[in-house]
Coordinates of C-alpha atoms and ligand atoms in Angstrom, one line a residue:
Chain A
M9 CA 64.5 3.6 0.7
S10 CA 65.4 0.9 -1.5
I11 CA 63.1 0.0 -4.4
D12 CA 62.8 -2.9 -5.5
L13 CA 62.9 -2.5 -9.9
S14 CA 62.3 -6.3 -10.4
V15 CA 59.6 -7.2 -12.2
N16 CA 57.6 -11.0 -13.4
I17 CA 56.3 -11.8 -16.9
G18 CA 54.8 -14.8 -16.2
A19 CA 57.6 -16.6 -15.7
L20 CA 60.5 -14.1 -16.5
K21 CA 62.3 -12.6 -14.0
L22 CA 63.5 -9.9 -14.9
K23 CA 66.1 -7.1 -13.4
N24 CA 64.1 -3.9 -14.5
P25 CA 60.8 -3.5 -16.6
V26 CA 63.2 -1.7 -19.1
L27 CA 64.0 -3.5 -22.0
L28 CA 65.4 -2.8 -25.1
A29 CA 63.0 -3.4 -28.6
S30 CA 63.3 -5.7 -31.3
G31 CA 64.6 -4.6 -34.8
T32 CA 66.5 -1.2 -32.6
V33 CA 69.2 -2.5 -30.9
G34 CA 70.8 -5.1 -33.6
Y35 CA 72.2 -7.8 -32.1
G36 CA 73.5 -5.7 -29.0
N37 CA 77.5 -4.6 -29.5
E38 CA 76.9 -1.7 -31.9
I39 CA 74.9 0.2 -29.0
A40 CA 76.9 -1.7 -26.0
Q41 CA 78.9 1.4 -27.1
F42 CA 76.8 3.9 -25.8
T43 CA 75.4 2.7 -22.5
D44 CA 75.6 0.1 -20.4
L45 CA 73.7 -3.0 -21.1
S46 CA 74.2 -5.0 -18.1
K47 CA 72.0 -2.0 -16.3
L48 CA 68.7 -2.6 -18.5
G49 CA 66.3 -5.3 -17.5
G50 CA 67.6 -7.3 -20.9
I51 CA 67.0 -6.7 -25.1
V52 CA 65.0 -8.1 -27.3
T53 CA 67.0 -9.4 -30.5
K54 CA 66.4 -8.5 -34.4
S55 CA 63.5 -11.0 -35.6
L56 CA 65.4 -13.7 -36.1
S57 CA 63.9 -16.4 -39.2
L58 CA 65.3 -19.8 -40.4
K59 CA 67.4 -18.5 -43.4
P60 CA 69.1 -15.3 -43.0
R61 CA 66.8 -12.1 -44.6
K62 CA 68.4 -9.7 -47.0
G63 CA 65.7 -7.0 -46.4
N64 CA 64.1 -4.9 -48.6
P65 CA 66.0 -2.6 -51.1
P66 CA 66.1 1.3 -50.2
Q67 CA 64.3 3.6 -49.3
R68 CA 63.9 1.6 -46.1
I69 CA 62.9 4.2 -43.8
V70 CA 61.3 8.5 -43.9
E71 CA 61.1 10.8 -40.8
T72 CA 57.3 11.4 -40.4
P73 CA 55.9 14.5 -37.4
S74 CA 57.4 12.9 -34.3
G75 CA 58.1 9.2 -35.8
M76 CA 59.4 7.6 -38.4
L77 CA 58.2 4.9 -40.6
N78 CA 60.4 1.7 -41.3
A79 CA 60.4 -0.9 -44.2
I80 CA 62.8 -2.9 -43.1
G81 CA 62.4 -6.6 -44.0
L82 CA 63.4 -8.4 -41.5
A83 CA 67.3 -8.1 -42.6
N84 CA 68.3 -10.9 -40.2
V85 CA 71.3 -13.3 -40.2
G86 CA 69.7 -16.1 -39.4
V87 CA 69.7 -19.1 -36.4
E88 CA 72.9 -20.3 -37.0
V89 CA 74.8 -17.5 -37.6
F90 CA 73.1 -15.7 -35.0
I91 CA 74.4 -18.7 -32.1
K92 CA 77.5 -19.1 -33.8
E93 CA 78.7 -14.7 -34.3
K94 CA 76.1 -12.7 -32.2
I95 CA 75.7 -15.3 -29.6
P96 CA 79.0 -15.3 -27.3
F97 CA 79.5 -11.7 -27.0
L98 CA 75.6 -11.5 -26.5
K99 CA 76.5 -14.3 -23.1
E100 CA 78.7 -11.7 -21.8
L101 CA 76.3 -9.0 -21.1
N102 CA 74.8 -9.6 -18.1
T103 CA 71.2 -8.7 -19.1
T104 CA 68.8 -10.9 -19.8
L105 CA 68.4 -11.7 -23.4
I106 CA 64.5 -12.4 -25.0
C107 CA 65.3 -13.4 -28.7
N108 CA 62.5 -12.9 -32.1
I109 CA 61.3 -14.2 -33.5
A110 CA 60.0 -13.8 -37.1
A111 CA 58.5 -16.7 -39.8
S112 CA 55.7 -17.4 -43.0
T113 CA 54.9 -20.5 -41.5
I114 CA 53.9 -21.7 -38.3
E115 CA 56.3 -25.0 -39.3
E116 CA 59.0 -22.2 -39.3
Y117 CA 58.4 -20.8 -36.2
V118 CA 58.5 -23.9 -34.1
E119 CA 61.6 -25.0 -36.3
C120 CA 63.5 -21.8 -34.8
V121 CA 62.6 -22.7 -31.5
N122 CA 63.8 -25.6 -31.8
I123 CA 66.8 -24.8 -32.8
L124 CA 67.1 -22.2 -30.9
K125 CA 65.9 -23.2 -27.2
G126 CA 69.4 -25.2 -26.4
E127 CA 71.3 -22.2 -26.3
E128 CA 71.4 -21.4 -21.9
T129 CA 71.2 -17.3 -22.6
I130 CA 68.6 -17.3 -24.5
K131 CA 66.0 -16.7 -21.7
A132 CA 62.5 -16.2 -23.1
F133 CA 61.3 -16.3 -26.7
E134 CA 59.3 -13.5 -28.7
I135 CA 56.9 -14.4 -31.1
N136 CA 56.8 -11.9 -33.8
V137 CA 53.1 -12.6 -35.7
S138 CA 53.6 -9.6 -37.9
C139 CA 55.0 -10.5 -40.8
P140 CA 53.4 -11.2 -44.2
N141 CA 53.5 -15.0 -44.9
V142 CA 52.8 -16.9 -48.4
K143 CA 51.1 -20.0 -47.1
E144 CA 48.0 -18.1 -45.6
G145 CA 47.6 -16.0 -48.5
G146 CA 50.0 -13.4 -48.1
L147 CA 48.2 -12.1 -44.4
E148 CA 49.4 -11.3 -42.0
F149 CA 49.0 -14.2 -39.3
G150 CA 49.2 -10.9 -37.1
N151 CA 45.7 -10.5 -38.6
D152 CA 44.2 -13.8 -38.3
I153 CA 43.3 -14.4 -34.3
N154 CA 43.3 -18.3 -35.4
A155 CA 46.8 -18.1 -37.0
V156 CA 48.3 -16.6 -34.1
G157 CA 46.6 -19.4 -31.9
R158 CA 47.9 -21.7 -33.7
I159 CA 50.8 -21.1 -33.4
T160 CA 51.0 -20.3 -29.6
E161 CA 50.0 -23.5 -28.9
K162 CA 53.0 -24.4 -32.0
V163 CA 55.5 -22.8 -30.3
R164 CA 54.5 -23.3 -26.4
A165 CA 54.0 -27.2 -27.3
A166 CA 57.7 -26.9 -28.4
T167 CA 59.9 -25.2 -25.5
N168 CA 59.2 -24.8 -21.6
K169 CA 60.9 -20.9 -21.7
P170 CA 58.6 -18.1 -21.2
I171 CA 56.6 -17.3 -25.0
I172 CA 55.9 -13.8 -25.3
I173 CA 53.4 -13.0 -28.6
K174 CA 53.8 -9.5 -30.0
L175 CA 50.9 -8.5 -31.1
S176 CA 50.0 -5.7 -34.2
P177 CA 48.1 -2.9 -33.7
N178 CA 46.4 -3.6 -37.2
V179 CA 43.7 -5.3 -36.1
S180 CA 39.7 -4.1 -34.1
R181 CA 40.3 -5.6 -31.3
I182 CA 43.7 -6.7 -30.2
S183 CA 42.0 -7.5 -26.5
D184 CA 40.7 -10.7 -28.6
F185 CA 44.3 -12.1 -29.3
A186 CA 45.9 -11.5 -26.5
K187 CA 43.3 -14.0 -25.4
T188 CA 43.2 -16.4 -27.2
V189 CA 46.9 -16.2 -26.2
K190 CA 46.2 -16.4 -23.4
Q191 CA 44.4 -19.3 -23.6
N192 CA 47.1 -21.3 -26.3
G193 CA 49.2 -21.2 -23.3
G194 CA 51.3 -18.3 -24.2
D195 CA 53.3 -16.1 -21.4
A196 CA 52.6 -12.8 -22.2
V197 CA 51.9 -10.3 -25.3
S198 CA 53.7 -7.3 -26.5
A199 CA 52.3 -4.6 -27.4
I200 CA 52.4 -2.9 -30.0
N201 CA 54.5 -4.0 -33.0
T202 CA 54.0 -0.9 -35.9
L203 CA 51.6 0.6 -37.7
V204 CA 50.7 0.6 -40.9
G205 CA 51.9 3.9 -42.9
T206 CA 53.3 5.6 -45.8
S207 CA 54.2 8.9 -47.2
F208 CA 54.1 10.1 -50.6
D209 CA 56.2 12.7 -52.5
I210 CA 54.2 15.7 -53.7
N211 CA 56.7 16.6 -56.4
T212 CA 57.1 13.3 -57.8
R213 CA 53.8 11.7 -56.2
R214 CA 56.0 8.7 -55.4
P215 CA 56.3 7.0 -51.8
K216 CA 59.1 7.6 -50.3
I217 CA 59.5 4.4 -49.1
K218 CA 60.6 1.7 -51.7
N219 CA 57.7 -0.4 -50.2
V220 CA 55.1 1.7 -50.5
T221 CA 53.7 1.3 -46.8
G222 CA 56.4 0.5 -43.8
G223 CA 55.3 0.1 -40.1
L224 CA 54.7 4.0 -38.0
S225 CA 56.9 4.3 -35.1
G226 CA 58.5 6.7 -32.2
P227 CA 56.4 9.2 -30.0
A228 CA 53.2 9.5 -33.1
I229 CA 52.1 6.2 -32.0
K230 CA 52.0 6.2 -28.1
P231 CA 48.4 7.4 -27.6
I232 CA 47.0 4.1 -29.5
A233 CA 49.5 2.3 -28.1
L234 CA 48.6 3.2 -24.3
A235 CA 44.9 2.4 -25.8
K236 CA 45.7 -0.9 -27.3
V237 CA 47.7 -2.2 -23.7
L238 CA 44.7 -0.4 -21.7
E239 CA 42.1 -2.4 -24.0
I240 CA 43.9 -6.1 -23.2
K241 CA 44.6 -5.1 -19.4
R242 CA 40.7 -4.3 -18.9
N243 CA 39.5 -7.5 -20.5
V244 CA 42.5 -10.5 -20.4
D245 CA 44.3 -11.0 -17.0
I246 CA 47.7 -12.0 -18.7
P247 CA 51.1 -9.8 -18.8
I248 CA 51.3 -7.3 -20.7
I249 CA 55.0 -5.6 -22.5
G250 CA 54.1 -1.8 -23.4
I251 CA 55.8 -0.8 -26.5
G252 CA 54.9 2.5 -28.4
G253 CA 56.8 5.4 -28.9
I254 CA 58.3 5.7 -25.1
M255 CA 60.9 8.7 -24.9
N256 CA 61.1 9.0 -21.5
W257 CA 60.4 8.1 -17.6
K258 CA 57.5 9.6 -17.8
D259 CA 56.3 7.6 -20.6
A260 CA 57.4 4.4 -19.0
V261 CA 54.9 5.2 -16.1
E262 CA 52.0 6.3 -18.2
F263 CA 52.8 2.4 -19.4
M264 CA 53.0 0.8 -16.0
I265 CA 49.6 2.8 -14.8
V266 CA 47.8 1.7 -18.1
G267 CA 48.4 -1.9 -17.5
A268 CA 51.9 -2.8 -18.2
S269 CA 54.4 -4.8 -16.8
A270 CA 57.7 -4.4 -18.2
I271 CA 57.8 -1.4 -21.6
Q272 CA 60.7 -2.2 -24.2
L273 CA 62.1 1.4 -26.0
G274 CA 62.6 1.3 -30.2
T275 CA 62.5 4.2 -31.8
V276 CA 64.6 6.8 -28.9
N277 CA 67.1 4.0 -29.3
F278 CA 68.0 5.8 -32.4
I279 CA 68.0 9.0 -31.1
N280 CA 69.5 8.6 -27.7
P281 CA 71.0 5.2 -27.0
N282 CA 72.0 5.2 -23.8
A283 CA 67.7 6.1 -23.5
G284 CA 66.7 2.8 -21.5
V285 CA 69.5 3.7 -18.4
E286 CA 68.5 7.0 -18.2
I287 CA 64.8 6.0 -18.1
L288 CA 65.5 3.0 -15.5
Q289 CA 66.9 5.9 -13.4
G290 CA 63.8 8.4 -14.0
L291 CA 61.9 5.0 -12.4
E292 CA 63.9 5.2 -9.8
E293 CA 63.2 8.9 -8.9
Y294 CA 59.5 8.8 -9.1
C295 CA 58.9 5.9 -6.6
R296 CA 61.0 7.3 -4.3
K297 CA 59.0 10.4 -4.9
N298 CA 55.7 8.7 -4.5
S299 CA 57.4 6.5 -1.8
I300 CA 56.6 3.9 -4.0
E301 CA 58.5 0.3 -2.6
K302 CA 57.7 -2.1 -5.4
L303 CA 58.2 -0.5 -9.4
S304 CA 55.2 -3.5 -10.0
S305 CA 52.7 -2.0 -7.7
L306 CA 52.3 0.7 -10.5
T307 CA 51.2 -1.7 -13.6
G308 CA 47.2 -1.0 -14.0
S309 CA 47.0 1.1 -11.0
Y310 CA 45.0 3.8 -13.0
Q311 CA 42.0 5.4 -11.7
I312 CA 39.0 5.2 -13.5
Chain B
M28 CA 82.7 6.8 -30.8
Y29 CA 80.6 9.6 -28.6
I30 CA 77.8 11.1 -27.7
E31 CA 79.7 14.7 -26.6
K32 CA 77.5 18.2 -26.0
A33 CA 79.5 20.3 -27.8
K34 CA 79.2 24.3 -28.0
V35 CA 79.3 26.3 -30.3
E36 CA 82.3 28.3 -31.4
S37 CA 81.1 29.7 -34.0
I38 CA 78.9 29.9 -37.1
E39 CA 79.6 31.7 -40.1
K40 CA 77.6 32.1 -43.5
I41 CA 79.7 31.6 -45.9
N42 CA 77.2 31.9 -48.5
E43 CA 73.8 32.9 -49.5
Q44 CA 72.4 29.1 -47.9
T45 CA 75.5 27.7 -46.5
F46 CA 77.0 28.1 -42.8
L47 CA 80.0 26.3 -41.1
L48 CA 80.3 25.4 -38.1
K49 CA 82.6 25.6 -35.0
L50 CA 82.1 23.2 -32.2
F51 CA 84.3 22.4 -29.5
S52 CA 84.1 19.2 -29.2
P53 CA 87.7 17.6 -27.7
S54 CA 86.6 13.7 -27.3
I55 CA 85.3 13.8 -31.2
A56 CA 88.3 15.6 -32.2
S57 CA 91.1 13.8 -31.3
S58 CA 89.2 10.3 -32.5
A59 CA 87.6 11.7 -35.5
K60 CA 89.0 11.0 -39.2
P61 CA 88.3 12.4 -42.7
G62 CA 85.3 11.3 -44.0
Q63 CA 83.8 10.3 -41.3
F64 CA 80.4 11.7 -39.9
C65 CA 78.3 12.6 -37.5
N66 CA 74.7 12.2 -36.6
V67 CA 73.7 15.4 -34.6
K68 CA 70.9 16.0 -32.2
V69 CA 68.9 19.1 -34.2
S70 CA 66.3 19.1 -32.1
E71 CA 65.2 19.1 -28.1
R72 CA 61.9 18.0 -29.0
T73 CA 59.9 15.3 -30.9
D74 CA 59.7 17.3 -34.8
P75 CA 62.3 17.2 -35.9
L76 CA 62.8 13.6 -34.1
L77 CA 65.5 12.3 -35.6
R78 CA 69.6 13.6 -35.9
R79 CA 70.6 14.2 -39.1
P80 CA 74.1 12.8 -40.0
F81 CA 76.6 15.7 -41.3
S82 CA 80.2 14.7 -42.8
I83 CA 83.2 16.1 -40.2
C84 CA 84.0 19.1 -42.2
N85 CA 87.5 19.8 -40.2
V86 CA 88.9 19.4 -37.5
E87 CA 91.3 21.9 -35.3
G88 CA 92.1 21.1 -31.8
E89 CA 89.9 20.3 -30.0
S90 CA 87.5 21.7 -32.5
I91 CA 85.2 20.6 -35.0
Y92 CA 83.8 21.9 -37.5
F93 CA 80.3 21.2 -40.0
L94 CA 79.7 22.7 -43.5
F95 CA 75.9 22.3 -44.4
D96 CA 73.3 23.9 -46.6
I97 CA 69.9 24.5 -44.9
H98 CA 67.4 22.1 -47.0
G99 CA 64.3 21.3 -44.7
E100 CA 63.7 22.0 -40.4
G101 CA 66.2 20.3 -39.5
T102 CA 69.0 21.9 -41.3
K103 CA 67.1 25.1 -40.8
L104 CA 67.5 24.8 -36.6
L105 CA 70.7 23.9 -36.8
S106 CA 71.4 27.6 -39.2
H107 CA 69.1 28.8 -35.9
K108 CA 72.2 28.4 -33.5
K109 CA 73.9 30.7 -31.7
F110 CA 76.9 31.4 -30.2
E111 CA 77.8 29.3 -26.7
D112 CA 74.4 26.8 -28.0
E113 CA 74.7 23.3 -26.9
I114 CA 74.1 20.9 -29.4
E115 CA 74.2 17.0 -29.2
I116 CA 76.7 15.4 -31.4
L117 CA 76.9 11.1 -32.0
G118 CA 79.9 10.2 -33.6
P119 CA 82.7 9.8 -35.2
L120 CA 80.6 6.7 -37.6
G121 CA 80.9 5.7 -40.2
K122 CA 84.3 4.4 -41.9
G123 CA 86.4 7.3 -44.0
F124 CA 88.5 7.8 -47.1
V125 CA 91.5 5.6 -47.2
Y126 CA 94.1 8.2 -48.0
D127 CA 97.5 6.8 -47.7
G128 CA 99.5 4.3 -49.9
S129 CA 101.9 5.4 -52.9
Y130 CA 100.2 7.6 -54.9
E131 CA 101.3 10.6 -56.0
T132 CA 97.9 13.4 -56.2
A133 CA 94.4 13.2 -54.5
V134 CA 92.0 14.2 -57.0
I135 CA 88.7 15.5 -55.8
V136 CA 85.2 15.7 -56.8
A137 CA 82.8 17.1 -54.7
G138 CA 79.7 18.0 -56.4
G139 CA 77.6 21.1 -54.3
L140 CA 78.2 19.9 -50.5
G141 CA 79.7 17.3 -51.2
T142 CA 83.2 19.8 -50.5
A143 CA 82.1 19.2 -46.7
P144 CA 84.7 15.8 -46.2
F145 CA 87.4 17.9 -47.8
P146 CA 89.3 20.4 -46.1
F147 CA 89.6 17.4 -43.1
L148 CA 91.4 15.1 -45.7
I149 CA 93.3 18.1 -47.6
N150 CA 94.6 18.6 -43.3
R151 CA 95.4 15.1 -43.1
L152 CA 97.2 13.8 -46.1
S153 CA 101.0 13.6 -45.8
K154 CA 103.1 16.7 -47.3
D155 CA 104.1 14.9 -50.1
K156 CA 100.8 14.3 -52.1
K157 CA 99.6 16.5 -54.6
V158 CA 96.1 17.9 -54.8
A159 CA 93.8 18.9 -57.4
A160 CA 90.2 19.5 -56.8
F161 CA 87.5 19.2 -59.2
V162 CA 84.0 21.4 -57.8
G163 CA 80.9 21.7 -59.0
A164 CA 77.8 23.7 -58.1
R165 CA 74.7 24.6 -59.7
S166 CA 75.3 27.9 -60.6
K167 CA 78.5 30.6 -59.5
N168 CA 76.6 31.5 -56.2
L169 CA 76.9 27.8 -54.4
V170 CA 79.8 27.2 -56.1
L171 CA 81.6 26.3 -52.5
Q172 CA 85.7 26.3 -52.0
H173 CA 86.0 26.5 -48.8
G174 CA 89.3 24.7 -47.7
L175 CA 90.3 23.4 -50.2
K176 CA 93.3 23.9 -53.0
N177 CA 94.3 23.8 -56.6
I178 CA 90.4 23.6 -57.3
S179 CA 88.3 23.6 -61.0
V180 CA 84.5 24.6 -60.9
A181 CA 82.3 23.3 -62.8
T182 CA 79.3 24.4 -63.0
D183 CA 75.1 23.2 -64.6
D184 CA 74.1 27.1 -66.0
G185 CA 77.7 27.4 -66.9
S186 CA 77.9 30.9 -64.8
V187 CA 81.5 30.4 -63.7
G188 CA 83.9 27.7 -64.9
F189 CA 83.1 24.9 -67.2
H190 CA 79.5 24.5 -68.3
G191 CA 78.2 21.1 -67.1
T192 CA 79.1 18.4 -64.6
V193 CA 81.6 17.8 -61.8
V194 CA 82.9 14.4 -64.0
D195 CA 82.2 16.0 -67.6
L196 CA 84.9 18.1 -66.2
L197 CA 87.2 15.5 -64.8
K198 CA 86.9 13.8 -67.6
K199 CA 88.0 16.6 -69.8
E200 CA 91.1 17.5 -67.5
I201 CA 92.6 13.7 -66.4
S202 CA 95.2 14.1 -68.9
S203 CA 97.0 16.4 -66.9
I204 CA 97.2 14.4 -63.9
A205 CA 97.5 11.1 -65.7
K206 CA 101.2 11.1 -66.1
N207 CA 101.3 10.4 -62.3
K208 CA 99.8 8.6 -60.7
F209 CA 96.5 9.7 -58.6
R210 CA 92.9 8.2 -56.3
I211 CA 90.1 10.0 -56.3
F212 CA 88.4 11.2 -53.6
G213 CA 84.1 11.8 -54.8
C214 CA 81.4 13.2 -52.1
G215 CA 78.4 14.4 -53.8
P216 CA 74.8 13.5 -54.5
N217 CA 73.8 9.9 -55.6
P218 CA 73.5 10.2 -59.2
M219 CA 76.6 11.9 -59.6
M220 CA 78.3 9.7 -57.4
K221 CA 77.4 6.9 -59.9
A222 CA 78.6 8.6 -62.9
L223 CA 82.1 9.3 -61.5
Q224 CA 81.6 5.5 -60.5
K225 CA 81.6 4.7 -63.9
Y226 CA 83.9 6.4 -65.6
A227 CA 86.1 5.3 -62.4
M228 CA 85.2 1.9 -63.4
E229 CA 85.7 1.9 -67.4
N230 CA 89.2 3.1 -66.9
N231 CA 89.9 1.2 -64.0
F232 CA 91.2 4.1 -60.9
D233 CA 91.7 3.8 -58.0
C234 CA 88.4 5.5 -56.8
Q235 CA 86.8 5.6 -53.6
I236 CA 83.0 7.7 -53.2
S237 CA 81.2 8.7 -50.7
V238 CA 77.4 7.9 -50.6
E239 CA 74.2 9.6 -48.8
A240 CA 71.6 7.6 -47.8
A241 CA 68.4 8.1 -45.3
M242 CA 69.4 7.3 -41.6
A243 CA 68.1 7.1 -38.4
C244 CA 70.4 5.6 -35.4
G245 CA 73.8 6.1 -37.9
F246 CA 75.8 3.5 -36.5
G247 CA 74.5 0.0 -37.6
I248 CA 71.0 -1.3 -35.1
C249 CA 68.7 0.1 -37.6
Q250 CA 69.4 -1.0 -40.5
G251 CA 67.8 1.9 -42.4
C252 CA 70.7 2.7 -44.4
P253 CA 71.3 0.3 -47.0
I254 CA 73.7 -0.2 -50.6
E255 CA 73.3 -3.1 -52.4
A256 CA 77.1 -5.0 -52.4
S257 CA 78.1 -5.0 -56.4
D258 CA 77.6 -8.8 -55.7
G259 CA 74.3 -8.3 -55.6
E260 CA 73.9 -11.0 -53.3
S261 CA 74.1 -8.5 -50.1
Y262 CA 73.3 -4.4 -48.2
L263 CA 75.8 -3.3 -46.8
L264 CA 74.8 -0.2 -44.5
V265 CA 76.7 3.4 -45.4
C266 CA 76.6 3.8 -41.9
K267 CA 78.6 0.8 -40.9
D268 CA 80.4 -0.5 -43.8
G269 CA 80.2 3.4 -45.7
P270 CA 80.2 5.9 -46.2
V271 CA 82.9 5.8 -48.0
F272 CA 83.0 2.3 -49.9
D273 CA 85.4 1.8 -53.0
A274 CA 84.1 2.8 -56.4
K275 CA 84.2 -1.6 -57.1
K276 CA 82.4 -2.1 -53.9
V277 CA 79.0 -1.0 -53.6
K278 CA 76.2 -0.3 -56.8
I279 CA 74.5 3.0 -57.0
Ligands
FAD14 C1 77.0 10.6 -44.4 C2 75.8 11.9 -44.7 C3 76.8 12.9 -44.8 C4 76.5 13.3 -44.8 N1 77.3 15.8 -44.8 C5 76.8 16.8 -45.4 C6 76.9 17.2 -44.6 O1 79.0 17.8 -44.6 N2 76.8 19.1 -44.9 C7 75.9 18.9 -45.5 O2 74.5 19.7 -45.9 N3 74.6 18.0 -45.6 C8 74.9 16.6 -45.4 N4 74.7 15.4 -45.4 C9 72.9 15.7 -45.6 C10 72.4 15.9 -44.7 O3 72.2 15.1 -43.4 C11 70.7 16.2 -45.4 O4 70.8 17.6 -45.6 C12 69.7 16.6 -43.9 O5 69.3 15.5 -42.8 C13 68.4 17.6 -44.3 O6 67.7 17.5 -42.8 P1 66.3 18.9 -43.0 O7 65.6 18.5 -41.8 O8 66.7 20.2 -42.9 O9 65.8 18.0 -44.2 P2 64.6 18.0 -44.5 O10 64.5 17.0 -46.4 O11 62.7 17.6 -43.8 O12 64.8 16.1 -43.7 C14 63.5 14.8 -44.0 C15 64.0 13.8 -43.8 O13 64.8 13.3 -44.6 C16 66.7 12.8 -43.8 N5 67.5 13.7 -46.1 C17 67.4 14.8 -46.2 N6 67.7 15.0 -46.7 C18 68.8 13.8 -47.0 C19 70.0 14.0 -47.0 N7 71.4 14.3 -48.1 N8 71.2 12.5 -46.7 C20 70.6 12.1 -45.6 N9 69.4 12.0 -44.9 C21 68.9 12.9 -45.7 C22 67.0 14.4 -43.2 O14 67.7 13.4 -42.4 C23 65.0 13.4 -42.2 O15 65.2 12.6 -41.3 C24 75.2 14.4 -45.6 C25 73.7 12.9 -45.3 C26 74.7 11.6 -45.0 C27 74.7 10.4 -44.9
FMN15 C1 63.6 -0.2 -38.3 C2 62.3 -0.4 -36.6 C3 62.7 -2.3 -37.4 C4 62.3 -3.2 -36.1 N1 62.4 -4.5 -37.1 C5 61.9 -5.2 -35.9 C6 61.6 -6.4 -35.7 O1 62.2 -6.8 -36.3 N2 60.7 -6.7 -35.3 C7 59.8 -7.0 -34.5 O2 59.4 -7.6 -33.8 N3 59.5 -5.5 -34.1 C8 60.6 -5.0 -35.3 N4 60.8 -3.1 -34.6 C9 58.9 -3.1 -34.5 C10 59.5 -2.1 -32.6 O3 59.8 -3.2 -31.8 C11 58.7 -1.4 -31.9 O4 57.6 -2.4 -31.3 C12 57.9 -0.2 -32.5 O5 58.7 0.1 -32.6 C13 57.1 0.6 -31.1 O6 58.1 0.7 -30.0 P1 58.6 2.6 -30.8 O7 57.7 3.4 -31.0 O8 59.8 2.9 -29.3 O9 59.8 2.3 -32.0 C14 60.9 -2.5 -35.4 C15 61.1 -1.3 -35.5 C16 61.8 0.0 -36.3 C17 61.6 1.3 -35.9
FES16 S1 71.2 4.5 -39.9 FE1 70.7 2.9 -38.7 S2 71.3 1.2 -39.8 FE2 72.4 2.6 -40.5

C-alpha cells in the first residue's frame, strides 16, 4: 500500500507534515550534517529581524525537568545577510523553506516581508508575534489580540505567499487569537511558542538565566500544547501546525488527532538531530498498520 | 561529525569522584582532534533531557576516552554504565587546540576536571616538544594526573604541592620555562580561565583557553552557548567557534 503523506496548510503544499521549528535548526547548514533535510516536509528558519541582533548575554539556557528554558534574545543575522549568505545553501536543500520573522513594530514586519518576498526559495512566512515590542509599551504583541489582527492584516496585504501566524500560549484563550488571524486573512496558525518560565539557584538565590525568565520547551509542555491545538480546532476553522514537546512519532500522531495538519519539531533536534526523518518513518509505519491511506485524514480525528 | 552508538569497553574509578570511561567509537576516534568534545546522551528518558558535553580525553586506536566527575544526575547516570552498555555520542565537536608551531614547550594549565583534554593533546604533540603541566585542585585527593607528564601541583588547601591557585603557581614557575619559547594551553572552570587569560595578556604570552558554557545542541543550532568576542560587538558560540579560543579573542 502506498501512503499519501502530503498535507496542505491552506495554499501551502507540503510533501509530508514534518517540519523543523524556528530557532532549533539555525539556517539549516549545521543540522544537515546529521540528517537528510530533503526528506522532511520543510524547515522554518530562526526568527529573522530587519537588522542583525546580537542576542542576550549568557547564561541563555537552563535545563528543567523534561524541558529547558531559553532566552536567546532572537540572535539572528538579519534579513540582508540571510539573503546573501544563507539562501544559496537553503536553495540546494530540496525542502520547503518557511521564513520566520520577528519584529518590534508592525512596520518592521511588513518591511521584512517586502525584502524577502521576492526570494523564490521562500515558500511561506511564519510570523512570530511572541517577542516584546517597544512601541506598544513593552508588551508582547502575542498577548494583544488587536495587534495580532493588525499584523496579520498588514502582512497579508504585503504578500501573496502563505502566512502562518505563530501564536503565544501565554494567553487565556488562544482560539480567540486564531479567530482574529482567520478574519484578517492569515492562512494558518502554528501553536505553540514557548511558555514563560524561570528557574532559581537555591544557594545564590539568583535566576539561572541572565534574562530572569525564559521560554519553556520540550516534553514538559506537550500536554499544554495539545490542549491549545484542540481548543483552536474545536472553535476555529483554520489549518493548525502543532508544536510543543514532540519527541517521537507517537507524539506527532497525537498532535494530528487533536487537530494539527502538520507538526514542528523543536527541542528534540538538539538531542537527536535526525528525529525528523525517524518520526516520518514512524508515521508511515503507523498508517500502514492502521490501513490509513492518507495521513492527512488523521487531522482532527479525535473521538470525544 | 557523527552520531555513534558506542559500546563501553571499560569504566574505571580513578579517585573518589572521578571516572575514566573507554568507548569503542571508530568514526569519532579517527576524526577527533585534541581539545574537541562530544555531546553524550546519558539517558534514554526525557529527564535528564539534554546531552552532556565532555572533552575527548584521549584516543587509542578505535577507542576514545572521557574523564568525568559526578556533578549531578547526568554524570551520575553515566557513572553507572557497565561493560558493553551502549552510549550514544555525538561528535567530535568544536574547534580544538592549535598545537603546531615553532614553540618548544607546551605549558599545560588545568584546574579540576580541566585536565581532561590534555592526555590527547600530549599524545599528538610532535616529539620535539617539551611538556610542563600545572595542575590545580581543591585538595590532595582530587588532584588529577592521568595522562600528564612533568607535573607541578597546586591545591587550594595546601594539602599537597603549592598552596594556592594553579595560576599563581604558574606565575611562580614560569621563569624556569621562559628561556625557551612556549605556548600555554589552559582548561578549567571559567573563573580560573579568566585569571589565566589576564596573566597571559599582561605578559603577551601565546595562550589558548578552553572555556565552558551551558549547552543544548553542541553544534551550533540553538545559540544557547554564547561568549562575548573581545571587541564587545558580537557573540561567538562556545560549541562551534570554541571551546578553545585564543586568549585574546574572547571576554570571559
Ligand atoms: C566543552 C565542555 C567540555 C566539558 N568536558 C568535561 C570533561 O571532560 N569532564 C567533566 O567531568 N566535565 C566536563 N564538562 C562539564 C560537564 O558537561 C558537566 O559536568 C555535566 O554536563 C554535568 O551534568 P550533570 O547532569 O551531572 O549535572 P547537573 O548540574 O545536574 O546538570 C544540569 C545542567 O547543567 C549543565 N551543566 C552543569 N555543569 C556544567 C558545566 N560545567 N558546563 C556546561 N554545562 C554544565 C548540564 O549539561 C545540564 O544541562 C565539560 C563542559 C563543556 C561545556
Ligand atoms: C533555543 C530555542 C530557540 C527558539 N527560537 C525561536 C525563534 O527564534 N522564533 C520562534 O518563533 N520560535 C523559537 N523557538 C520556539 C520553538 O520554535 C518552538 O515553538 C518551541 O520550542 C516548542 O517546541 P518544542 O517543545 O518542540 O521545542 C525557540 C525554541 C528554543 C528551544
Ligand atoms: S550549544 Fe547549541 S549553539 Fe552551542
